[in-house]
Amino acid sequence: MWNVSVKETSYDHRLARARVRCVGPDGTALADQSVSVAQVNHDFLFGNIGFDFMDWAIGRDTSEATARLLDDYLGLYNATTLPFYLGRYEPVRDQPDAERLMATARLFQDAGHVVKGHPLVWHTITAPWMNALPLDEVEAGLRARIRRDVAGFAGVIDMWDAINEVVIMPVFTAEDNTVTKLAWAKGRVEMVRMAVEEARAANKEAYLLLNDFDLSSAYECLIEACLEGGVQLDAIGLQTHMHQGFRGEEELLDRIEKFSRYGLPLHFTESSLVSGHLMPPEIVDLNDYVIPEWPSTPDGEERQADEMVRLYTTLVSQAPVKAAVYWGISDQGAWLGAPIGLIRADGTPKPSYDALKSLVKGDWWVGPSQGMTDSDGCFELTGWLGTYDVTVAGVTQRVHLDTVEPMTIKISV
Amino acid sequence: MWNVSVKETSYDHRLARARVRCVGPDGTALADQSVSVAQVNHDFLFGNIGFDFMDWAIGRDTSEATARLLDDYLGLYNATTLPFYLGRYEPVRDQPDAERLMATARLFQDAGHVVKGHPLVWHTITAPWMNALPLDEVEAGLRARIRRDVAGFAGVIDMWDAINEVVIMPVFTAEDNTVTKLAWAKGRVEMVRMAVEEARAANKEAYLLLNDFDLSSAYECLIEACLEGGVQLDAIGLQTHMHQGFRGEEELLDRIEKFSRYGLPLHFTESSLVSGHLMPPEIVDLNDYVIPEWPSTPDGEERQADEMVRLYTTLVSQAPVKAAVYWGISDQGAWLGAPIGLIRADGTPKPSYDALKSLVKGDWWVGPSQGMTDSDGCFELTGWLGTYDVTVAGVTQRVHLDTVEPMTIKISV
């Protein structure tokens, strides 16, 4: 029997093994027929941030450079994080940047992406108008903002980083802001509860994450606190910016082990790897490292490509990990000016882009492949959990392989 | 009116201001009578560890050196922490060192001390027999141990560090042990709940602490988790071993501010200050610093005395702090071999002993003083919350000043 299979078959927890039976309109087997199979998408979320395409989405940016960057982006990823930082999204009260965000979200939704809004509550990039309010109005304002945006984007954005960096939130000192003051007054769990409950009330389908850069025991304790408090989280978000160097397989596996024991899916929400010199280790807050220029170098790009493969290989090797979101496709406008992109500022791909694509759309991808059904109209399909197009007798059907349990699928044409 | 007052009156939150009215058997004022006042005890717990006196308590140690050390100890402190580390208390199953501990606890109870057991559950100094058990029996064994010891010592020891160092407990790697494995399996909050609920069931009067050396946001999150989980803690224990240098007022005040916002009393449970060279800052686990000799030096002793005053002055200046327990009276047998004692190994007091005593029994202490009642039989007493003996007309009565609210006390002789 023809077996169309993904190249890399060592990740059992990611693999569906389906017997596909093709039948005609009368239910008889389509024996010895030419059949083709092409993977359409991964269930695993390979994401990046779509911040570069917001002006494109509303037609304000029509540059060739952005068009090419978008092609590269859509050619690799299936999930997109979009920015809802209050200080940028709604710098003037009641004048949110909703139209541009909606256009951008639809652009990616139409491309088959899972779109996530980031974040609903955070103590950084806060809005001046909110910082001028008394605490009770801050809370009311945050609640209203959550309801408005989660309801307003429902059906287009159904995944949210509900609240960001709660471990440090009440004791954050780098910027005076009222979100920190509210967190100090209410306590961490009540902040998380506020964000999650408002978001869920506004969109019953919402998939809600807690997200943090602090991957120490503090975050474990915070998660235990939220669970003890009955706050219903859908996934745990783990940031892994690596401007100071790749964390290595051992540390990544250790964190996955520690955070997976709560039984919630893990999303690596913010990863970055530099293709230039590393940030000095003594820097604690990455934002404190400000330099005029941070070039991408040939050696750095080779290292970044190698680390990109090691990072993604490690993450997909662990069943609890359901998403790996990188923090910037391009060096152009990258966070901290760091060369963390997979595309250089001049628009050419770095080795990391090709290396990751050769995994996501190569070793971990099926087809398009041509084969034949057997005398029972069957063939076997071994592929990553995800969606596939099967074409037989001139008709294409889309199937979703959603379980690692052995299955039989019937294709009726 | 005669006003007998503590010397240092700047800590309003520690001071009772009482009008004392002395009356005879028939209820008439004892006017213009000679009266004397002597403080007996502080409500604030000035504690240390009584580990040095366990053999003394059972008559196995009758040395002059221990007798003198005990005099120095009782001359300064009013609270004592005693060791219940399972691996030492019960190295062989069902053969606990209960008699010696009970004798020691009674010795301090008879001296007016609040005696605390430390700790009921911990992942260090575990018992080999327990480490050989399967996890369900570990839990049963811990529960049985808690019930037995808390019930067995009730009335003598009513204060316990219910569980120790829970932040690191489930991810502790320095020693393989089953308490860590149980904490990994159950989760931190359930470990705390187990310890607190068993202890409370065994002694309704038990005053129960959570105790940790990790004073970062991780501990804040753990406390929030326990409170969300409905675990009833009586106080938060904060360790402050300072072998690597005095933490300074700013850090101490910051921690007090952060941990007091849960509305629970704070106990500084384990403080230490070296009177010799400091441990290098790169040491993370203090236990890793092993040197043949760690001498106390004249310069170090002056620094220690100064820091002792700064430490205690800072702690008593903050209302939420209810206890300050030091970790060793003598350099003899001190933890890590560090010269953290207030008494040298040769039995002579260091400047830190005299400095602390001149606060606890000097600036913060009333009398004994002689004065006269006024024509209404009254005088005023301004002193730290605590107990006082008032002697008038040849009769001594003990009074407890237990509130900072202005009060009138009647002494009937």
PDB file of N, CA and C in Angstrom, chain A residues 167-168 170-171 183-184 187-190 193 216-218 220-222 224-225 228-229 257-258 261-262, chain B residues 167-168 170-171 183-184 187-190 193 216-218 220-222 224-225 228-229 257-258 261-262:
ATOM      1  N   VAL A 167       4.301  38.208  37.348  1.00  0.00           N
ATOM      2  CA  VAL A 167       5.210  37.991  38.475  1.00  0.00           C
ATOM      3  C   VAL A 167       5.793  39.326  38.942  1.00  0.00           C
ATOM      4  N   ILE A 168       6.253  40.130  38.005  1.00  0.00           N
ATOM      5  CA  ILE A 168       6.892  41.400  38.378  1.00  0.00           C
ATOM      6  C   ILE A 168       5.882  42.542  38.486  1.00  0.00           C
ATOM      7  N   PRO A 170       3.277  43.762  40.239  1.00  0.00           N
ATOM      8  CA  PRO A 170       3.022  44.650  41.380  1.00  0.00           C
ATOM      9  C   PRO A 170       4.277  45.274  41.973  1.00  0.00           C
ATOM     10  N   VAL A 171       5.445  44.756  41.605  1.00  0.00           N
ATOM     11  CA  VAL A 171       6.692  45.273  42.192  1.00  0.00           C
ATOM     12  C   VAL A 171       7.605  45.849  41.120  1.00  0.00           C
ATOM     13  N   ALA A 183      -2.140  46.350  40.628  1.00  0.00           N
ATOM     14  CA  ALA A 183      -1.705  44.986  40.949  1.00  0.00           C
ATOM     15  C   ALA A 183      -1.225  44.901  42.395  1.00  0.00           C
ATOM     16  N   TRP A 184      -0.564  45.948  42.847  1.00  0.00           N
ATOM     17  CA  TRP A 184      -0.132  45.983  44.258  1.00  0.00           C
ATOM     18  C   TRP A 184      -1.354  45.954  45.170  1.00  0.00           C
ATOM     19  N   GLY A 187      -3.501  42.473  44.247  1.00  0.00           N
ATOM     20  CA  GLY A 187      -2.799  41.195  44.295  1.00  0.00           C
ATOM     21  C   GLY A 187      -2.741  40.583  42.905  1.00  0.00           C
ATOM     22  N   ARG A 188      -1.762  39.713  42.703  1.00  0.00           N
ATOM     23  CA  ARG A 188      -1.524  39.166  41.366  1.00  0.00           C
ATOM     24  C   ARG A 188      -2.694  38.343  40.852  1.00  0.00           C
ATOM     25  N   VAL A 189      -3.167  37.436  41.713  1.00  0.00           N
ATOM     26  CA  VAL A 189      -4.205  36.513  41.239  1.00  0.00           C
ATOM     27  C   VAL A 189      -5.457  37.275  40.830  1.00  0.00           C
ATOM     28  N   GLU A 190      -5.794  38.307  41.595  1.00  0.00           N
ATOM     29  CA  GLU A 190      -7.003  39.058  41.261  1.00  0.00           C
ATOM     30  C   GLU A 190      -6.832  39.822  39.953  1.00  0.00           C
ATOM     31  N   ARG A 193      -7.369  37.108  37.392  1.00  0.00           N
ATOM     32  CA  ARG A 193      -8.793  36.785  37.372  1.00  0.00           C
ATOM     33  C   ARG A 193      -9.570  37.852  36.602  1.00  0.00           C
ATOM     34  N   SER A 216      11.294  31.311  36.429  1.00  0.00           N
ATOM     35  CA  SER A 216      11.793  30.741  37.679  1.00  0.00           C
ATOM     36  C   SER A 216      10.631  30.127  38.462  1.00  0.00           C
ATOM     37  N   SER A 217      10.941  29.664  39.663  1.00  0.00           N
ATOM     38  CA  SER A 217       9.903  29.121  40.537  1.00  0.00           C
ATOM     39  C   SER A 217       8.829  30.153  40.839  1.00  0.00           C
ATOM     40  N   ALA A 218       9.143  31.427  40.697  1.00  0.00           N
ATOM     41  CA  ALA A 218       8.132  32.456  40.958  1.00  0.00           C
ATOM     42  C   ALA A 218       6.929  32.259  40.036  1.00  0.00           C
ATOM     43  N   GLU A 220       6.078  29.446  38.563  1.00  0.00           N
ATOM     44  CA  GLU A 220       5.385  28.218  38.989  1.00  0.00           C
ATOM     45  C   GLU A 220       4.419  28.544  40.131  1.00  0.00           C
ATOM     46  N   CYS A 221       4.922  29.319  41.097  1.00  0.00           N
ATOM     47  CA  CYS A 221       4.068  29.652  42.253  1.00  0.00           C
ATOM     48  C   CYS A 221       2.877  30.501  41.814  1.00  0.00           C
ATOM     49  N   LEU A 222       3.097  31.409  40.874  1.00  0.00           N
ATOM     50  CA  LEU A 222       1.987  32.233  40.389  1.00  0.00           C
ATOM     51  C   LEU A 222       0.934  31.363  39.714  1.00  0.00           C
ATOM     52  N   GLU A 224       0.382  28.205  40.303  1.00  0.00           N
ATOM     53  CA  GLU A 224      -0.309  27.469  41.365  1.00  0.00           C
ATOM     54  C   GLU A 224      -1.325  28.375  42.050  1.00  0.00           C
ATOM     55  N   ALA A 225      -0.971  29.637  42.226  1.00  0.00           N
ATOM     56  CA  ALA A 225      -1.894  30.580  42.871  1.00  0.00           C
ATOM     57  C   ALA A 225      -3.140  30.767  42.011  1.00  0.00           C
ATOM     58  N   GLU A 228      -5.181  27.583  42.206  1.00  0.00           N
ATOM     59  CA  GLU A 228      -5.845  27.506  43.508  1.00  0.00           C
ATOM     60  C   GLU A 228      -7.016  28.474  43.564  1.00  0.00           C
ATOM     61  N   GLY A 229      -6.847  29.614  42.910  1.00  0.00           N
ATOM     62  CA  GLY A 229      -7.889  30.631  42.916  1.00  0.00           C
ATOM     63  C   GLY A 229      -9.002  30.356  41.923  1.00  0.00           C
ATOM     64  N   GLU A 257       9.547  20.660  31.467  1.00  0.00           N
ATOM     65  CA  GLU A 257       9.155  19.687  32.483  1.00  0.00           C
ATOM     66  C   GLU A 257       8.456  20.382  33.654  1.00  0.00           C
ATOM     67  N   LYS A 258       9.050  21.493  34.092  1.00  0.00           N
ATOM     68  CA  LYS A 258       8.485  22.161  35.269  1.00  0.00           C
ATOM     69  C   LYS A 258       7.108  22.750  34.994  1.00  0.00           C
ATOM     70  N   ARG A 261       3.762  20.383  34.277  1.00  0.00           N
ATOM     71  CA  ARG A 261       3.129  19.532  35.288  1.00  0.00           C
ATOM     72  C   ARG A 261       1.804  20.075  35.788  1.00  0.00           C
ATOM     73  N   TYR A 262       1.417  21.248  35.309  1.00  0.00           N
ATOM     74  CA  TYR A 262       0.088  21.760  35.671  1.00  0.00           C
ATOM     75  C   TYR A 262      -0.987  21.274  34.705  1.00  0.00           C
TER      76      TYR A 262
ATOM     77  N   VAL B 167       9.257  27.227  48.362  1.00  0.00           N
ATOM     78  CA  VAL B 167       9.492  27.736  47.000  1.00  0.00           C
ATOM     79  C   VAL B 167      10.387  26.758  46.233  1.00  0.00           C
ATOM     80  N   ILE B 168      11.466  26.338  46.850  1.00  0.00           N
ATOM     81  CA  ILE B 168      12.419  25.462  46.150  1.00  0.00           C
ATOM     82  C   ILE B 168      12.061  23.983  46.330  1.00  0.00           C
ATOM     83  N   PRO B 170       9.847  21.571  45.548  1.00  0.00           N
ATOM     84  CA  PRO B 170       9.616  20.564  44.498  1.00  0.00           C
ATOM     85  C   PRO B 170      10.708  20.525  43.434  1.00  0.00           C
ATOM     86  N   VAL B 171      11.558  21.539  43.394  1.00  0.00           N
ATOM     87  CA  VAL B 171      12.590  21.591  42.339  1.00  0.00           C
ATOM     88  C   VAL B 171      13.991  21.586  42.948  1.00  0.00           C
ATOM     89  N   ALA B 183       6.452  16.796  46.926  1.00  0.00           N
ATOM     90  CA  ALA B 183       6.077  18.175  46.600  1.00  0.00           C
ATOM     91  C   ALA B 183       5.904  18.347  45.089  1.00  0.00           C
ATOM     92  N   TRP B 184       6.730  17.671  44.330  1.00  0.00           N
ATOM     93  CA  TRP B 184       6.582  17.712  42.865  1.00  0.00           C
ATOM     94  C   TRP B 184       5.234  17.107  42.463  1.00  0.00           C
ATOM     95  N   GLY B 187       2.276  19.320  44.426  1.00  0.00           N
ATOM     96  CA  GLY B 187       2.259  20.767  44.253  1.00  0.00           C
ATOM     97  C   GLY B 187       2.532  21.461  45.571  1.00  0.00           C
ATOM     98  N   ARG B 188       3.032  22.686  45.473  1.00  0.00           N
ATOM     99  CA  ARG B 188       3.467  23.401  46.677  1.00  0.00           C
ATOM    100  C   ARG B 188       2.322  23.654  47.650  1.00  0.00           C
ATOM    101  N   VAL B 189       1.212  24.163  47.124  1.00  0.00           N
ATOM    102  CA  VAL B 189       0.132  24.569  48.031  1.00  0.00           C
ATOM    103  C   VAL B 189      -0.404  23.361  48.792  1.00  0.00           C
ATOM    104  N   GLU B 190      -0.486  22.234  48.110  1.00  0.00           N
ATOM    105  CA  GLU B 190      -1.015  21.045  48.799  1.00  0.00           C
ATOM    106  C   GLU B 190      -0.054  20.568  49.873  1.00  0.00           C
ATOM    107  N   ARG B 193      -0.768  22.961  52.677  1.00  0.00           N
ATOM    108  CA  ARG B 193      -2.071  22.613  53.253  1.00  0.00           C
ATOM    109  C   ARG B 193      -1.941  21.383  54.147  1.00  0.00           C
ATOM    110  N   SER B 216      12.198  36.584  47.270  1.00  0.00           N
ATOM    111  CA  SER B 216      11.886  37.199  45.984  1.00  0.00           C
ATOM    112  C   SER B 216      10.379  37.153  45.749  1.00  0.00           C
ATOM    113  N   SER B 217       9.978  37.597  44.563  1.00  0.00           N
ATOM    114  CA  SER B 217       8.566  37.540  44.185  1.00  0.00           C
ATOM    115  C   SER B 217       8.043  36.108  44.201  1.00  0.00           C
ATOM    116  N   ALA B 218       8.932  35.139  44.101  1.00  0.00           N
ATOM    117  CA  ALA B 218       8.476  33.749  44.142  1.00  0.00           C
ATOM    118  C   ALA B 218       7.745  33.459  45.445  1.00  0.00           C
ATOM    119  N   GLU B 220       6.322  35.713  47.388  1.00  0.00           N
ATOM    120  CA  GLU B 220       5.055  36.461  47.354  1.00  0.00           C
ATOM    121  C   GLU B 220       3.999  35.628  46.621  1.00  0.00           C
ATOM    122  N   CYS B 221       4.394  35.082  45.478  1.00  0.00           N
ATOM    123  CA  CYS B 221       3.432  34.305  44.689  1.00  0.00           C
ATOM    124  C   CYS B 221       2.996  33.056  45.444  1.00  0.00           C
ATOM    125  N   LEU B 222       3.937  32.420  46.147  1.00  0.00           N
ATOM    126  CA  LEU B 222       3.577  31.234  46.930  1.00  0.00           C
ATOM    127  C   LEU B 222       2.574  31.601  48.026  1.00  0.00           C
ATOM    128  N   GLU B 224       0.494  34.097  47.972  1.00  0.00           N
ATOM    129  CA  GLU B 224      -0.791  34.347  47.303  1.00  0.00           C
ATOM    130  C   GLU B 224      -1.468  33.021  46.957  1.00  0.00           C
ATOM    131  N   ALA B 225      -0.678  32.054  46.558  1.00  0.00           N
ATOM    132  CA  ALA B 225      -1.237  30.738  46.212  1.00  0.00           C
ATOM    133  C   ALA B 225      -1.862  30.087  47.445  1.00  0.00           C
ATOM    134  N   GLU B 228      -5.021  31.985  48.305  1.00  0.00           N
ATOM    135  CA  GLU B 228      -6.077  31.639  47.342  1.00  0.00           C
ATOM    136  C   GLU B 228      -6.619  30.246  47.637  1.00  0.00           C
ATOM    137  N   GLY B 229      -5.720  29.363  48.078  1.00  0.00           N
ATOM    138  CA  GLY B 229      -6.114  27.995  48.359  1.00  0.00           C
ATOM    139  C   GLY B 229      -6.780  27.830  49.719  1.00  0.00           C
ATOM    140  N   GLU B 257       7.814  45.701  53.495  1.00  0.00           N
ATOM    141  CA  GLU B 257       6.690  46.315  52.791  1.00  0.00           C
ATOM    142  C   GLU B 257       6.004  45.276  51.897  1.00  0.00           C
ATOM    143  N   LYS B 258       6.817  44.517  51.167  1.00  0.00           N
ATOM    144  CA  LYS B 258       6.229  43.559  50.215  1.00  0.00           C
ATOM    145  C   LYS B 258       5.476  42.436  50.926  1.00  0.00           C
ATOM    146  N   ARG B 261       1.946  43.098  53.032  1.00  0.00           N
ATOM    147  CA  ARG B 261       0.672  43.487  52.414  1.00  0.00           C
ATOM    148  C   ARG B 261      -0.344  42.364  52.387  1.00  0.00           C
ATOM    149  N   TYR B 262       0.034  41.189  52.861  1.00  0.00           N
ATOM    150  CA  TYR B 262      -0.947  40.105  52.960  1.00  0.00           C
ATOM    151  C   TYR B 262      -1.682  40.139  54.301  1.00  0.00           C
TER     152      TYR B 262
END
